[in-house]
């Protein structure tokens, strides 16, 4: 039986947290000769507490925080409000963007992604090379978290919604710690990290964010590998004829070509596919005119280029590039792409194969009646948009997939939903959580 590779990050966290911590001897005669803070303690995963909690304790703490509305300004919004476990830790509703802020009326600018199957996302790099032994191929901007890859770790990503005025709305990190200290989770936090943890607010924040990260590395919750496709890979099930046709179209470079970015094969190292290459790409998604931010015609969300990310604004070639999400559990979503512009998988697949053959179906006309293709990019940046198959055709040409083939691909995509029951003599049982 083949098993997916366990999360490297969880292994690293566990190793650090469970390592013995040996405080320096309290010897006043030698104190002046020793550095005040050992260099290793500046590391992100360094054990800085007198008593390190177990991974299980940190997971329980992170789980409690994830579901706690008390950490928001409104007192009504938790992480789970936008990342529902019943929806693969993605949005539970059909809103293009979620609402937050003090009165839960402030709209975000990007759709809430699923938090599942990002455990192996590499740190962001402008020049990424796959671990396949061939370093001659530069995959370009790859990795990180968020739609623009700006967060380099789970704990870094966890801070952003806590401070965002459109989400949980805390004015600063100190306000987060104050809510944790005064709220219903304070006693559990002290039991986990020590009775004196709130005496050092910086340490309290650090371990609060680490709690959220460790929870989001929990295999049963965030990478269970219990879809029908996983059962097929384990040879516990077989695809139906229509599902098999959909997979073939998904993989075919001359048809869907989906697998060029949403990798569907077991890796050479034996890991189950994540259905993403973690890359950032511009596919010319149409502007969502229903978003409040887009009421300003001068506003453009350009992903890797900004505005939420600011370190790469000298690279205009990155304008409009967004993370390639995993397609695992994609059939549970109600809105798609970074701006929530589409509301069904049928729309998504039709856009992919008709963007260039029938652009009038997807883009508006300007005031002069001319088609405004790629309308969510400032003029002059059209060269940034990907033109690989199926985006390699001209108006009037036949789309890469017809309606029947689109239906086949969607049936296959539904095999990526977790919770599949493996057929058995007892009427079926769910697969093991980690493969």
PDB file of C-alpha atoms in Angstrom, residues 79-376:
ATOM      1  CA  UNK A  79     -11.293  31.144  11.576  1.00  0.00           C
ATOM      2  CA  UNK A  80     -13.905  28.435  11.033  1.00  0.00           C
ATOM      3  CA  UNK A  81     -16.463  31.023   9.921  1.00  0.00           C
ATOM      4  CA  UNK A  82     -14.631  31.311   6.596  1.00  0.00           C
ATOM      5  CA  UNK A  83     -12.872  27.925   6.681  1.00  0.00           C
ATOM      6  CA  UNK A  84     -15.576  25.431   7.568  1.00  0.00           C
ATOM      7  CA  UNK A  85     -14.567  21.830   8.303  1.00  0.00           C
ATOM      8  CA  UNK A  86     -17.772  20.675   6.605  1.00  0.00           C
ATOM      9  CA  UNK A  87     -16.523  22.342   3.412  1.00  0.00           C
ATOM     10  CA  UNK A  88     -12.929  21.060   3.458  1.00  0.00           C
ATOM     11  CA  UNK A  89     -11.936  24.104   5.523  1.00  0.00           C
ATOM     12  CA  UNK A  90     -13.159  26.384   2.769  1.00  0.00           C
ATOM     13  CA  UNK A  91     -16.052  28.872   2.700  1.00  0.00           C
ATOM     14  CA  UNK A  92     -19.446  27.521   3.799  1.00  0.00           C
ATOM     15  CA  UNK A  93     -21.504  29.771   1.539  1.00  0.00           C
ATOM     16  CA  UNK A  94     -21.765  31.163  -1.970  1.00  0.00           C
ATOM     17  CA  UNK A  95     -20.348  34.598  -1.237  1.00  0.00           C
ATOM     18  CA  UNK A  96     -17.575  35.630  -3.630  1.00  0.00           C
ATOM     19  CA  UNK A  97     -15.679  37.094  -0.662  1.00  0.00           C
ATOM     20  CA  UNK A  98     -16.410  36.755   3.035  1.00  0.00           C
ATOM     21  CA  UNK A  99     -17.554  39.536   5.367  1.00  0.00           C
ATOM     22  CA  UNK A 100     -15.735  40.653   8.499  1.00  0.00           C
ATOM     23  CA  UNK A 101     -14.772  43.702  10.514  1.00  0.00           C
ATOM     24  CA  UNK A 102     -16.487  45.137  13.605  1.00  0.00           C
ATOM     25  CA  UNK A 103     -20.015  44.604  12.292  1.00  0.00           C
ATOM     26  CA  UNK A 104     -19.381  41.761   9.830  1.00  0.00           C
ATOM     27  CA  UNK A 105     -20.165  44.131   6.954  1.00  0.00           C
ATOM     28  CA  UNK A 106     -16.693  44.668   5.488  1.00  0.00           C
ATOM     29  CA  UNK A 107     -16.069  42.675   2.327  1.00  0.00           C
ATOM     30  CA  UNK A 108     -12.698  41.175   1.530  1.00  0.00           C
ATOM     31  CA  UNK A 109     -11.093  41.335  -1.886  1.00  0.00           C
ATOM     32  CA  UNK A 110     -10.345  37.628  -2.408  1.00  0.00           C
ATOM     33  CA  UNK A 111     -12.267  34.388  -2.064  1.00  0.00           C
ATOM     34  CA  UNK A 112     -11.481  32.290   0.994  1.00  0.00           C
ATOM     35  CA  UNK A 113      -9.365  29.292  -0.065  1.00  0.00           C
ATOM     36  CA  UNK A 114      -9.520  25.805   1.378  1.00  0.00           C
ATOM     37  CA  UNK A 115      -6.877  25.169   4.030  1.00  0.00           C
ATOM     38  CA  UNK A 116      -6.596  21.485   3.171  1.00  0.00           C
ATOM     39  CA  UNK A 117      -3.624  19.956   1.370  1.00  0.00           C
ATOM     40  CA  UNK A 118      -1.216  22.854   1.735  1.00  0.00           C
ATOM     41  CA  UNK A 119       1.014  21.045   4.239  1.00  0.00           C
ATOM     42  CA  UNK A 120       3.766  20.507   1.668  1.00  0.00           C
ATOM     43  CA  UNK A 121       3.672  23.955   0.089  1.00  0.00           C
ATOM     44  CA  UNK A 122       7.281  25.113  -0.308  1.00  0.00           C
ATOM     45  CA  UNK A 123       8.447  28.532   0.821  1.00  0.00           C
ATOM     46  CA  UNK A 124       8.001  31.109  -1.919  1.00  0.00           C
ATOM     47  CA  UNK A 125      10.726  31.376  -4.537  1.00  0.00           C
ATOM     48  CA  UNK A 126      10.897  33.344  -7.756  1.00  0.00           C
ATOM     49  CA  UNK A 127      12.983  30.538  -9.240  1.00  0.00           C
ATOM     50  CA  UNK A 128      11.676  27.168  -8.196  1.00  0.00           C
ATOM     51  CA  UNK A 129      13.162  23.833  -9.225  1.00  0.00           C
ATOM     52  CA  UNK A 130      11.197  20.626  -8.734  1.00  0.00           C
ATOM     53  CA  UNK A 131      12.814  17.902  -6.680  1.00  0.00           C
ATOM     54  CA  UNK A 132      13.148  15.643  -9.696  1.00  0.00           C
ATOM     55  CA  UNK A 133      16.910  15.662 -10.212  1.00  0.00           C
ATOM     56  CA  UNK A 134      16.728  18.097 -13.137  1.00  0.00           C
ATOM     57  CA  UNK A 135      17.628  21.644 -12.089  1.00  0.00           C
ATOM     58  CA  UNK A 136      17.694  22.923 -15.664  1.00  0.00           C
ATOM     59  CA  UNK A 137      13.974  23.789 -15.571  1.00  0.00           C
ATOM     60  CA  UNK A 138      13.056  26.960 -13.697  1.00  0.00           C
ATOM     61  CA  UNK A 139       9.365  26.754 -12.784  1.00  0.00           C
ATOM     62  CA  UNK A 140       9.307  30.459 -11.934  1.00  0.00           C
ATOM     63  CA  UNK A 141       7.389  31.963  -8.981  1.00  0.00           C
ATOM     64  CA  UNK A 142       6.213  29.109  -6.793  1.00  0.00           C
ATOM     65  CA  UNK A 143       5.154  28.415  -3.249  1.00  0.00           C
ATOM     66  CA  UNK A 144       4.176  30.378  -0.195  1.00  0.00           C
ATOM     67  CA  UNK A 145       0.670  30.706   1.206  1.00  0.00           C
ATOM     68  CA  UNK A 146      -2.267  32.991   0.475  1.00  0.00           C
ATOM     69  CA  UNK A 147      -3.388  33.686  -3.096  1.00  0.00           C
ATOM     70  CA  UNK A 148      -0.203  35.701  -3.655  1.00  0.00           C
ATOM     71  CA  UNK A 149       2.245  33.403  -1.843  1.00  0.00           C
ATOM     72  CA  UNK A 150       3.348  36.111   0.572  1.00  0.00           C
ATOM     73  CA  UNK A 151       3.173  34.057   3.789  1.00  0.00           C
ATOM     74  CA  UNK A 152       6.097  31.705   4.184  1.00  0.00           C
ATOM     75  CA  UNK A 153       4.687  29.517   6.948  1.00  0.00           C
ATOM     76  CA  UNK A 154       1.503  28.497   8.687  1.00  0.00           C
ATOM     77  CA  UNK A 155       2.157  30.713  11.702  1.00  0.00           C
ATOM     78  CA  UNK A 156       2.911  33.724   9.507  1.00  0.00           C
ATOM     79  CA  UNK A 157      -0.279  33.162   7.548  1.00  0.00           C
ATOM     80  CA  UNK A 158      -2.320  32.757  10.741  1.00  0.00           C
ATOM     81  CA  UNK A 159      -1.539  36.305  11.892  1.00  0.00           C
ATOM     82  CA  UNK A 160      -2.898  38.022   8.775  1.00  0.00           C
ATOM     83  CA  UNK A 161      -6.644  37.399   9.298  1.00  0.00           C
ATOM     84  CA  UNK A 162      -6.344  38.264  12.979  1.00  0.00           C
ATOM     85  CA  UNK A 163      -5.102  41.742  12.046  1.00  0.00           C
ATOM     86  CA  UNK A 164      -6.982  42.370   8.809  1.00  0.00           C
ATOM     87  CA  UNK A 165      -9.613  45.132   9.204  1.00  0.00           C
ATOM     88  CA  UNK A 166     -11.824  43.190   6.773  1.00  0.00           C
ATOM     89  CA  UNK A 167     -11.577  39.991   8.778  1.00  0.00           C
ATOM     90  CA  UNK A 168     -11.068  39.619  12.529  1.00  0.00           C
ATOM     91  CA  UNK A 169     -10.133  43.263  12.829  1.00  0.00           C
ATOM     92  CA  UNK A 170      -7.642  43.461  15.715  1.00  0.00           C
ATOM     93  CA  UNK A 171      -5.705  46.727  15.615  1.00  0.00           C
ATOM     94  CA  UNK A 172      -2.367  45.063  16.386  1.00  0.00           C
ATOM     95  CA  UNK A 173      -0.727  41.946  17.804  1.00  0.00           C
ATOM     96  CA  UNK A 174      -1.052  43.236  21.370  1.00  0.00           C
ATOM     97  CA  UNK A 175      -4.823  43.350  20.943  1.00  0.00           C
ATOM     98  CA  UNK A 176      -4.819  39.675  19.917  1.00  0.00           C
ATOM     99  CA  UNK A 177      -2.916  38.702  23.052  1.00  0.00           C
ATOM    100  CA  UNK A 178      -5.207  40.848  25.208  1.00  0.00           C
ATOM    101  CA  UNK A 179      -8.278  39.061  23.824  1.00  0.00           C
ATOM    102  CA  UNK A 180      -6.679  35.687  24.400  1.00  0.00           C
ATOM    103  CA  UNK A 181      -5.709  36.624  27.973  1.00  0.00           C
ATOM    104  CA  UNK A 182      -9.158  37.973  28.877  1.00  0.00           C
ATOM    105  CA  UNK A 183     -11.199  35.415  26.942  1.00  0.00           C
ATOM    106  CA  UNK A 184     -12.525  31.908  27.541  1.00  0.00           C
ATOM    107  CA  UNK A 185      -9.350  30.227  26.246  1.00  0.00           C
ATOM    108  CA  UNK A 186      -6.992  31.829  28.782  1.00  0.00           C
ATOM    109  CA  UNK A 187      -6.996  28.930  31.247  1.00  0.00           C
ATOM    110  CA  UNK A 188      -6.272  26.348  28.533  1.00  0.00           C
ATOM    111  CA  UNK A 189      -3.530  28.563  27.116  1.00  0.00           C
ATOM    112  CA  UNK A 190      -1.867  28.807  30.546  1.00  0.00           C
ATOM    113  CA  UNK A 191      -2.119  25.051  31.063  1.00  0.00           C
ATOM    114  CA  UNK A 192      -0.526  24.512  27.664  1.00  0.00           C
ATOM    115  CA  UNK A 193       2.270  27.069  27.822  1.00  0.00           C
ATOM    116  CA  UNK A 194       2.768  27.868  31.497  1.00  0.00           C
ATOM    117  CA  UNK A 195       1.063  30.002  34.100  1.00  0.00           C
ATOM    118  CA  UNK A 196       3.402  32.908  33.341  1.00  0.00           C
ATOM    119  CA  UNK A 197       2.946  32.890  29.557  1.00  0.00           C
ATOM    120  CA  UNK A 198       0.998  36.164  29.432  1.00  0.00           C
ATOM    121  CA  UNK A 199       3.769  37.962  31.330  1.00  0.00           C
ATOM    122  CA  UNK A 200       5.683  37.959  28.041  1.00  0.00           C
ATOM    123  CA  UNK A 201       3.185  39.100  25.381  1.00  0.00           C
ATOM    124  CA  UNK A 202       5.636  38.453  22.558  1.00  0.00           C
ATOM    125  CA  UNK A 203       6.014  34.833  23.602  1.00  0.00           C
ATOM    126  CA  UNK A 204       2.269  34.495  24.065  1.00  0.00           C
ATOM    127  CA  UNK A 205       1.649  35.669  20.514  1.00  0.00           C
ATOM    128  CA  UNK A 206       4.369  33.435  19.142  1.00  0.00           C
ATOM    129  CA  UNK A 207       2.933  30.311  20.711  1.00  0.00           C
ATOM    130  CA  UNK A 208      -0.629  31.268  19.861  1.00  0.00           C
ATOM    131  CA  UNK A 209       0.331  31.384  16.185  1.00  0.00           C
ATOM    132  CA  UNK A 210       2.317  28.168  16.522  1.00  0.00           C
ATOM    133  CA  UNK A 211      -0.788  26.546  18.022  1.00  0.00           C
ATOM    134  CA  UNK A 212      -2.790  27.464  14.939  1.00  0.00           C
ATOM    135  CA  UNK A 213      -0.024  26.182  12.677  1.00  0.00           C
ATOM    136  CA  UNK A 214       0.314  22.853  14.464  1.00  0.00           C
ATOM    137  CA  UNK A 215      -3.457  22.357  14.410  1.00  0.00           C
ATOM    138  CA  UNK A 216      -3.463  23.009  10.665  1.00  0.00           C
ATOM    139  CA  UNK A 217      -0.845  20.277  10.305  1.00  0.00           C
ATOM    140  CA  UNK A 218      -3.229  17.700  11.807  1.00  0.00           C
ATOM    141  CA  UNK A 219      -3.499  14.897   9.213  1.00  0.00           C
ATOM    142  CA  UNK A 220      -7.036  13.818  10.075  1.00  0.00           C
ATOM    143  CA  UNK A 221      -8.331  17.346   9.627  1.00  0.00           C
ATOM    144  CA  UNK A 222      -6.186  18.855   6.902  1.00  0.00           C
ATOM    145  CA  UNK A 223      -4.747  16.074   4.754  1.00  0.00           C
ATOM    146  CA  UNK A 224      -6.701  12.878   5.320  1.00  0.00           C
ATOM    147  CA  UNK A 225      -6.379  11.496   1.747  1.00  0.00           C
ATOM    148  CA  UNK A 226      -9.803   9.842   1.912  1.00  0.00           C
ATOM    149  CA  UNK A 227     -11.166  10.621  -1.545  1.00  0.00           C
ATOM    150  CA  UNK A 228     -12.237   7.989  -4.047  1.00  0.00           C
ATOM    151  CA  UNK A 229      -9.191   8.876  -6.129  1.00  0.00           C
ATOM    152  CA  UNK A 230      -6.970   8.044  -3.139  1.00  0.00           C
ATOM    153  CA  UNK A 231      -8.777   4.706  -2.832  1.00  0.00           C
ATOM    154  CA  UNK A 232      -8.063   4.110  -6.522  1.00  0.00           C
ATOM    155  CA  UNK A 233      -4.381   4.874  -5.977  1.00  0.00           C
ATOM    156  CA  UNK A 234      -4.396   2.357  -3.127  1.00  0.00           C
ATOM    157  CA  UNK A 235      -6.124  -0.154  -5.429  1.00  0.00           C
ATOM    158  CA  UNK A 236      -9.133  -0.244  -3.095  1.00  0.00           C
ATOM    159  CA  UNK A 237     -11.525   1.047  -5.759  1.00  0.00           C
ATOM    160  CA  UNK A 238     -11.751   1.647  -9.503  1.00  0.00           C
ATOM    161  CA  UNK A 239     -12.949   4.634 -11.481  1.00  0.00           C
ATOM    162  CA  UNK A 240     -16.195   4.347 -13.386  1.00  0.00           C
ATOM    163  CA  UNK A 241     -15.916   4.567 -17.189  1.00  0.00           C
ATOM    164  CA  UNK A 242     -16.994   8.219 -17.126  1.00  0.00           C
ATOM    165  CA  UNK A 243     -14.582   9.062 -14.294  1.00  0.00           C
ATOM    166  CA  UNK A 244     -11.766   7.357 -16.205  1.00  0.00           C
ATOM    167  CA  UNK A 245     -12.610   9.341 -19.345  1.00  0.00           C
ATOM    168  CA  UNK A 246     -12.551  12.515 -17.266  1.00  0.00           C
ATOM    169  CA  UNK A 247      -9.129  11.679 -15.833  1.00  0.00           C
ATOM    170  CA  UNK A 248      -7.765  10.989 -19.313  1.00  0.00           C
ATOM    171  CA  UNK A 249      -9.062  14.350 -20.559  1.00  0.00           C
ATOM    172  CA  UNK A 250      -7.696  16.028 -17.431  1.00  0.00           C
ATOM    173  CA  UNK A 251      -4.229  14.648 -18.158  1.00  0.00           C
ATOM    174  CA  UNK A 252      -4.203  14.960 -21.957  1.00  0.00           C
ATOM    175  CA  UNK A 253      -1.903  17.812 -23.048  1.00  0.00           C
ATOM    176  CA  UNK A 254      -4.023  18.325 -26.164  1.00  0.00           C
ATOM    177  CA  UNK A 255      -7.371  18.384 -24.364  1.00  0.00           C
ATOM    178  CA  UNK A 256      -7.848  19.711 -20.815  1.00  0.00           C
ATOM    179  CA  UNK A 257      -4.124  19.837 -19.997  1.00  0.00           C
ATOM    180  CA  UNK A 258      -5.212  20.382 -16.396  1.00  0.00           C
ATOM    181  CA  UNK A 259      -2.452  18.184 -14.968  1.00  0.00           C
ATOM    182  CA  UNK A 260       0.231  20.567 -16.237  1.00  0.00           C
ATOM    183  CA  UNK A 261      -0.530  22.671 -13.136  1.00  0.00           C
ATOM    184  CA  UNK A 262      -2.796  20.367 -11.103  1.00  0.00           C
ATOM    185  CA  UNK A 263      -0.519  17.339 -10.902  1.00  0.00           C
ATOM    186  CA  UNK A 264      -2.487  14.095 -10.715  1.00  0.00           C
ATOM    187  CA  UNK A 265       0.239  11.446 -10.519  1.00  0.00           C
ATOM    188  CA  UNK A 266       2.000   9.929  -7.527  1.00  0.00           C
ATOM    189  CA  UNK A 267       5.382  11.633  -7.212  1.00  0.00           C
ATOM    190  CA  UNK A 268       8.646   9.782  -7.906  1.00  0.00           C
ATOM    191  CA  UNK A 269       9.155   9.743  -4.127  1.00  0.00           C
ATOM    192  CA  UNK A 270       5.834   7.990  -3.568  1.00  0.00           C
ATOM    193  CA  UNK A 271       3.771  10.938  -2.273  1.00  0.00           C
ATOM    194  CA  UNK A 272       0.120  11.147  -3.258  1.00  0.00           C
ATOM    195  CA  UNK A 273      -0.647  14.023  -5.632  1.00  0.00           C
ATOM    196  CA  UNK A 274      -1.732  17.363  -4.193  1.00  0.00           C
ATOM    197  CA  UNK A 275      -3.374  18.434  -7.486  1.00  0.00           C
ATOM    198  CA  UNK A 276      -1.307  21.612  -7.551  1.00  0.00           C
ATOM    199  CA  UNK A 277       2.237  22.498  -8.520  1.00  0.00           C
ATOM    200  CA  UNK A 278       2.129  25.427  -6.014  1.00  0.00           C
ATOM    201  CA  UNK A 279       2.899  27.815  -8.865  1.00  0.00           C
ATOM    202  CA  UNK A 280       1.561  31.314  -9.460  1.00  0.00           C
ATOM    203  CA  UNK A 281      -0.002  31.937 -12.850  1.00  0.00           C
ATOM    204  CA  UNK A 282      -2.093  34.500 -14.718  1.00  0.00           C
ATOM    205  CA  UNK A 283      -4.959  32.955 -16.694  1.00  0.00           C
ATOM    206  CA  UNK A 284      -6.922  36.140 -17.343  1.00  0.00           C
ATOM    207  CA  UNK A 285      -9.815  35.504 -14.940  1.00  0.00           C
ATOM    208  CA  UNK A 286     -12.617  37.998 -15.692  1.00  0.00           C
ATOM    209  CA  UNK A 287     -13.173  40.910 -13.328  1.00  0.00           C
ATOM    210  CA  UNK A 288     -15.847  40.291 -10.704  1.00  0.00           C
ATOM    211  CA  UNK A 289     -17.856  43.504 -10.864  1.00  0.00           C
ATOM    212  CA  UNK A 290     -19.890  42.529  -7.782  1.00  0.00           C
ATOM    213  CA  UNK A 291     -16.920  43.013  -5.439  1.00  0.00           C
ATOM    214  CA  UNK A 292     -17.088  46.344  -3.569  1.00  0.00           C
ATOM    215  CA  UNK A 293     -13.383  46.969  -4.195  1.00  0.00           C
ATOM    216  CA  UNK A 294     -13.956  46.700  -7.941  1.00  0.00           C
ATOM    217  CA  UNK A 295     -16.454  49.554  -7.910  1.00  0.00           C
ATOM    218  CA  UNK A 296     -13.345  51.707  -8.302  1.00  0.00           C
ATOM    219  CA  UNK A 297     -12.304  51.281 -11.956  1.00  0.00           C
ATOM    220  CA  UNK A 298      -8.739  52.201 -11.015  1.00  0.00           C
ATOM    221  CA  UNK A 299      -8.448  49.308  -8.537  1.00  0.00           C
ATOM    222  CA  UNK A 300      -6.870  46.090  -9.731  1.00  0.00           C
ATOM    223  CA  UNK A 301      -5.984  43.081  -7.621  1.00  0.00           C
ATOM    224  CA  UNK A 302      -2.756  41.978  -9.265  1.00  0.00           C
ATOM    225  CA  UNK A 303      -1.827  39.104  -6.983  1.00  0.00           C
ATOM    226  CA  UNK A 304       1.893  38.539  -6.832  1.00  0.00           C
ATOM    227  CA  UNK A 305       2.471  42.154  -7.850  1.00  0.00           C
ATOM    228  CA  UNK A 306       0.174  43.614  -5.181  1.00  0.00           C
ATOM    229  CA  UNK A 307      -1.548  45.357  -3.504  1.00  0.00           C
ATOM    230  CA  UNK A 308      -1.517  42.954  -0.529  1.00  0.00           C
ATOM    231  CA  UNK A 309       2.021  41.931  -1.394  1.00  0.00           C
ATOM    232  CA  UNK A 310       4.533  44.750  -1.875  1.00  0.00           C
ATOM    233  CA  UNK A 311       7.993  43.164  -2.190  1.00  0.00           C
ATOM    234  CA  UNK A 312       7.761  42.329  -5.911  1.00  0.00           C
ATOM    235  CA  UNK A 313       6.255  45.496  -7.321  1.00  0.00           C
ATOM    236  CA  UNK A 314       9.241  46.039  -9.590  1.00  0.00           C
ATOM    237  CA  UNK A 315       8.211  42.962 -11.571  1.00  0.00           C
ATOM    238  CA  UNK A 316       5.367  43.971 -13.871  1.00  0.00           C
ATOM    239  CA  UNK A 317       5.543  40.560 -15.486  1.00  0.00           C
ATOM    240  CA  UNK A 318       4.044  39.179 -12.267  1.00  0.00           C
ATOM    241  CA  UNK A 319       0.893  41.327 -12.493  1.00  0.00           C
ATOM    242  CA  UNK A 320      -2.192  39.143 -12.311  1.00  0.00           C
ATOM    243  CA  UNK A 321      -0.444  35.986 -11.099  1.00  0.00           C
ATOM    244  CA  UNK A 322      -2.197  33.990  -8.374  1.00  0.00           C
ATOM    245  CA  UNK A 323      -1.556  30.671  -6.649  1.00  0.00           C
ATOM    246  CA  UNK A 324      -2.686  27.500  -8.355  1.00  0.00           C
ATOM    247  CA  UNK A 325      -4.984  25.957  -5.723  1.00  0.00           C
ATOM    248  CA  UNK A 326      -5.275  22.269  -5.033  1.00  0.00           C
ATOM    249  CA  UNK A 327      -8.276  20.726  -6.769  1.00  0.00           C
ATOM    250  CA  UNK A 328      -8.856  18.307  -3.919  1.00  0.00           C
ATOM    251  CA  UNK A 329     -12.398  18.877  -2.618  1.00  0.00           C
ATOM    252  CA  UNK A 330     -13.012  21.402  -5.399  1.00  0.00           C
ATOM    253  CA  UNK A 331     -16.519  20.013  -5.935  1.00  0.00           C
ATOM    254  CA  UNK A 332     -17.472  21.304  -2.464  1.00  0.00           C
ATOM    255  CA  UNK A 333     -16.809  24.909  -3.441  1.00  0.00           C
ATOM    256  CA  UNK A 334     -19.535  27.338  -4.457  1.00  0.00           C
ATOM    257  CA  UNK A 335     -17.269  30.063  -5.874  1.00  0.00           C
ATOM    258  CA  UNK A 336     -14.055  29.728  -7.850  1.00  0.00           C
ATOM    259  CA  UNK A 337     -10.826  31.611  -8.591  1.00  0.00           C
ATOM    260  CA  UNK A 338      -9.224  34.294  -6.440  1.00  0.00           C
ATOM    261  CA  UNK A 339     -12.075  36.761  -6.952  1.00  0.00           C
ATOM    262  CA  UNK A 340     -14.984  34.320  -6.728  1.00  0.00           C
ATOM    263  CA  UNK A 341     -16.019  35.269 -10.253  1.00  0.00           C
ATOM    264  CA  UNK A 342     -17.555  31.887 -11.173  1.00  0.00           C
ATOM    265  CA  UNK A 343     -20.164  29.878  -9.302  1.00  0.00           C
ATOM    266  CA  UNK A 344     -19.994  26.403 -10.841  1.00  0.00           C
ATOM    267  CA  UNK A 345     -17.459  23.926 -12.139  1.00  0.00           C
ATOM    268  CA  UNK A 346     -19.267  23.974 -15.467  1.00  0.00           C
ATOM    269  CA  UNK A 347     -18.533  27.702 -15.786  1.00  0.00           C
ATOM    270  CA  UNK A 348     -14.901  27.158 -14.843  1.00  0.00           C
ATOM    271  CA  UNK A 349     -14.327  24.434 -17.439  1.00  0.00           C
ATOM    272  CA  UNK A 350     -16.151  26.374 -20.147  1.00  0.00           C
ATOM    273  CA  UNK A 351     -14.031  29.424 -19.401  1.00  0.00           C
ATOM    274  CA  UNK A 352     -10.852  27.378 -19.696  1.00  0.00           C
ATOM    275  CA  UNK A 353     -11.711  26.043 -23.136  1.00  0.00           C
ATOM    276  CA  UNK A 354     -13.622  29.055 -24.495  1.00  0.00           C
ATOM    277  CA  UNK A 355     -11.570  31.964 -23.153  1.00  0.00           C
ATOM    278  CA  UNK A 356      -9.856  32.332 -26.509  1.00  0.00           C
ATOM    279  CA  UNK A 357     -12.290  30.634 -28.867  1.00  0.00           C
ATOM    280  CA  UNK A 358     -15.305  32.685 -27.706  1.00  0.00           C
ATOM    281  CA  UNK A 359     -13.939  35.559 -25.587  1.00  0.00           C
ATOM    282  CA  UNK A 360     -17.166  37.539 -26.008  1.00  0.00           C
ATOM    283  CA  UNK A 361     -18.805  35.103 -23.567  1.00  0.00           C
ATOM    284  CA  UNK A 362     -16.443  36.081 -20.755  1.00  0.00           C
ATOM    285  CA  UNK A 363     -15.357  39.672 -21.238  1.00  0.00           C
ATOM    286  CA  UNK A 364     -17.245  42.979 -21.636  1.00  0.00           C
ATOM    287  CA  UNK A 365     -17.028  45.609 -24.332  1.00  0.00           C
ATOM    288  CA  UNK A 366     -15.599  49.067 -23.677  1.00  0.00           C
ATOM    289  CA  UNK A 367     -17.464  52.315 -24.326  1.00  0.00           C
ATOM    290  CA  UNK A 368     -16.482  52.133 -27.986  1.00  0.00           C
ATOM    291  CA  UNK A 369     -17.929  48.667 -28.409  1.00  0.00           C
ATOM    292  CA  UNK A 370     -14.534  46.944 -28.519  1.00  0.00           C
ATOM    293  CA  UNK A 371     -14.111  43.698 -26.613  1.00  0.00           C
ATOM    294  CA  UNK A 372     -12.067  44.304 -23.436  1.00  0.00           C
ATOM    295  CA  UNK A 373     -10.294  40.977 -23.069  1.00  0.00           C
ATOM    296  CA  UNK A 374      -8.495  40.327 -19.753  1.00  0.00           C
ATOM    297  CA  UNK A 375     -10.544  43.108 -18.170  1.00  0.00           C
ATOM    298  CA  UNK A 376      -9.138  42.552 -14.665  1.00  0.00           C
TER     299      UNK A 376
END
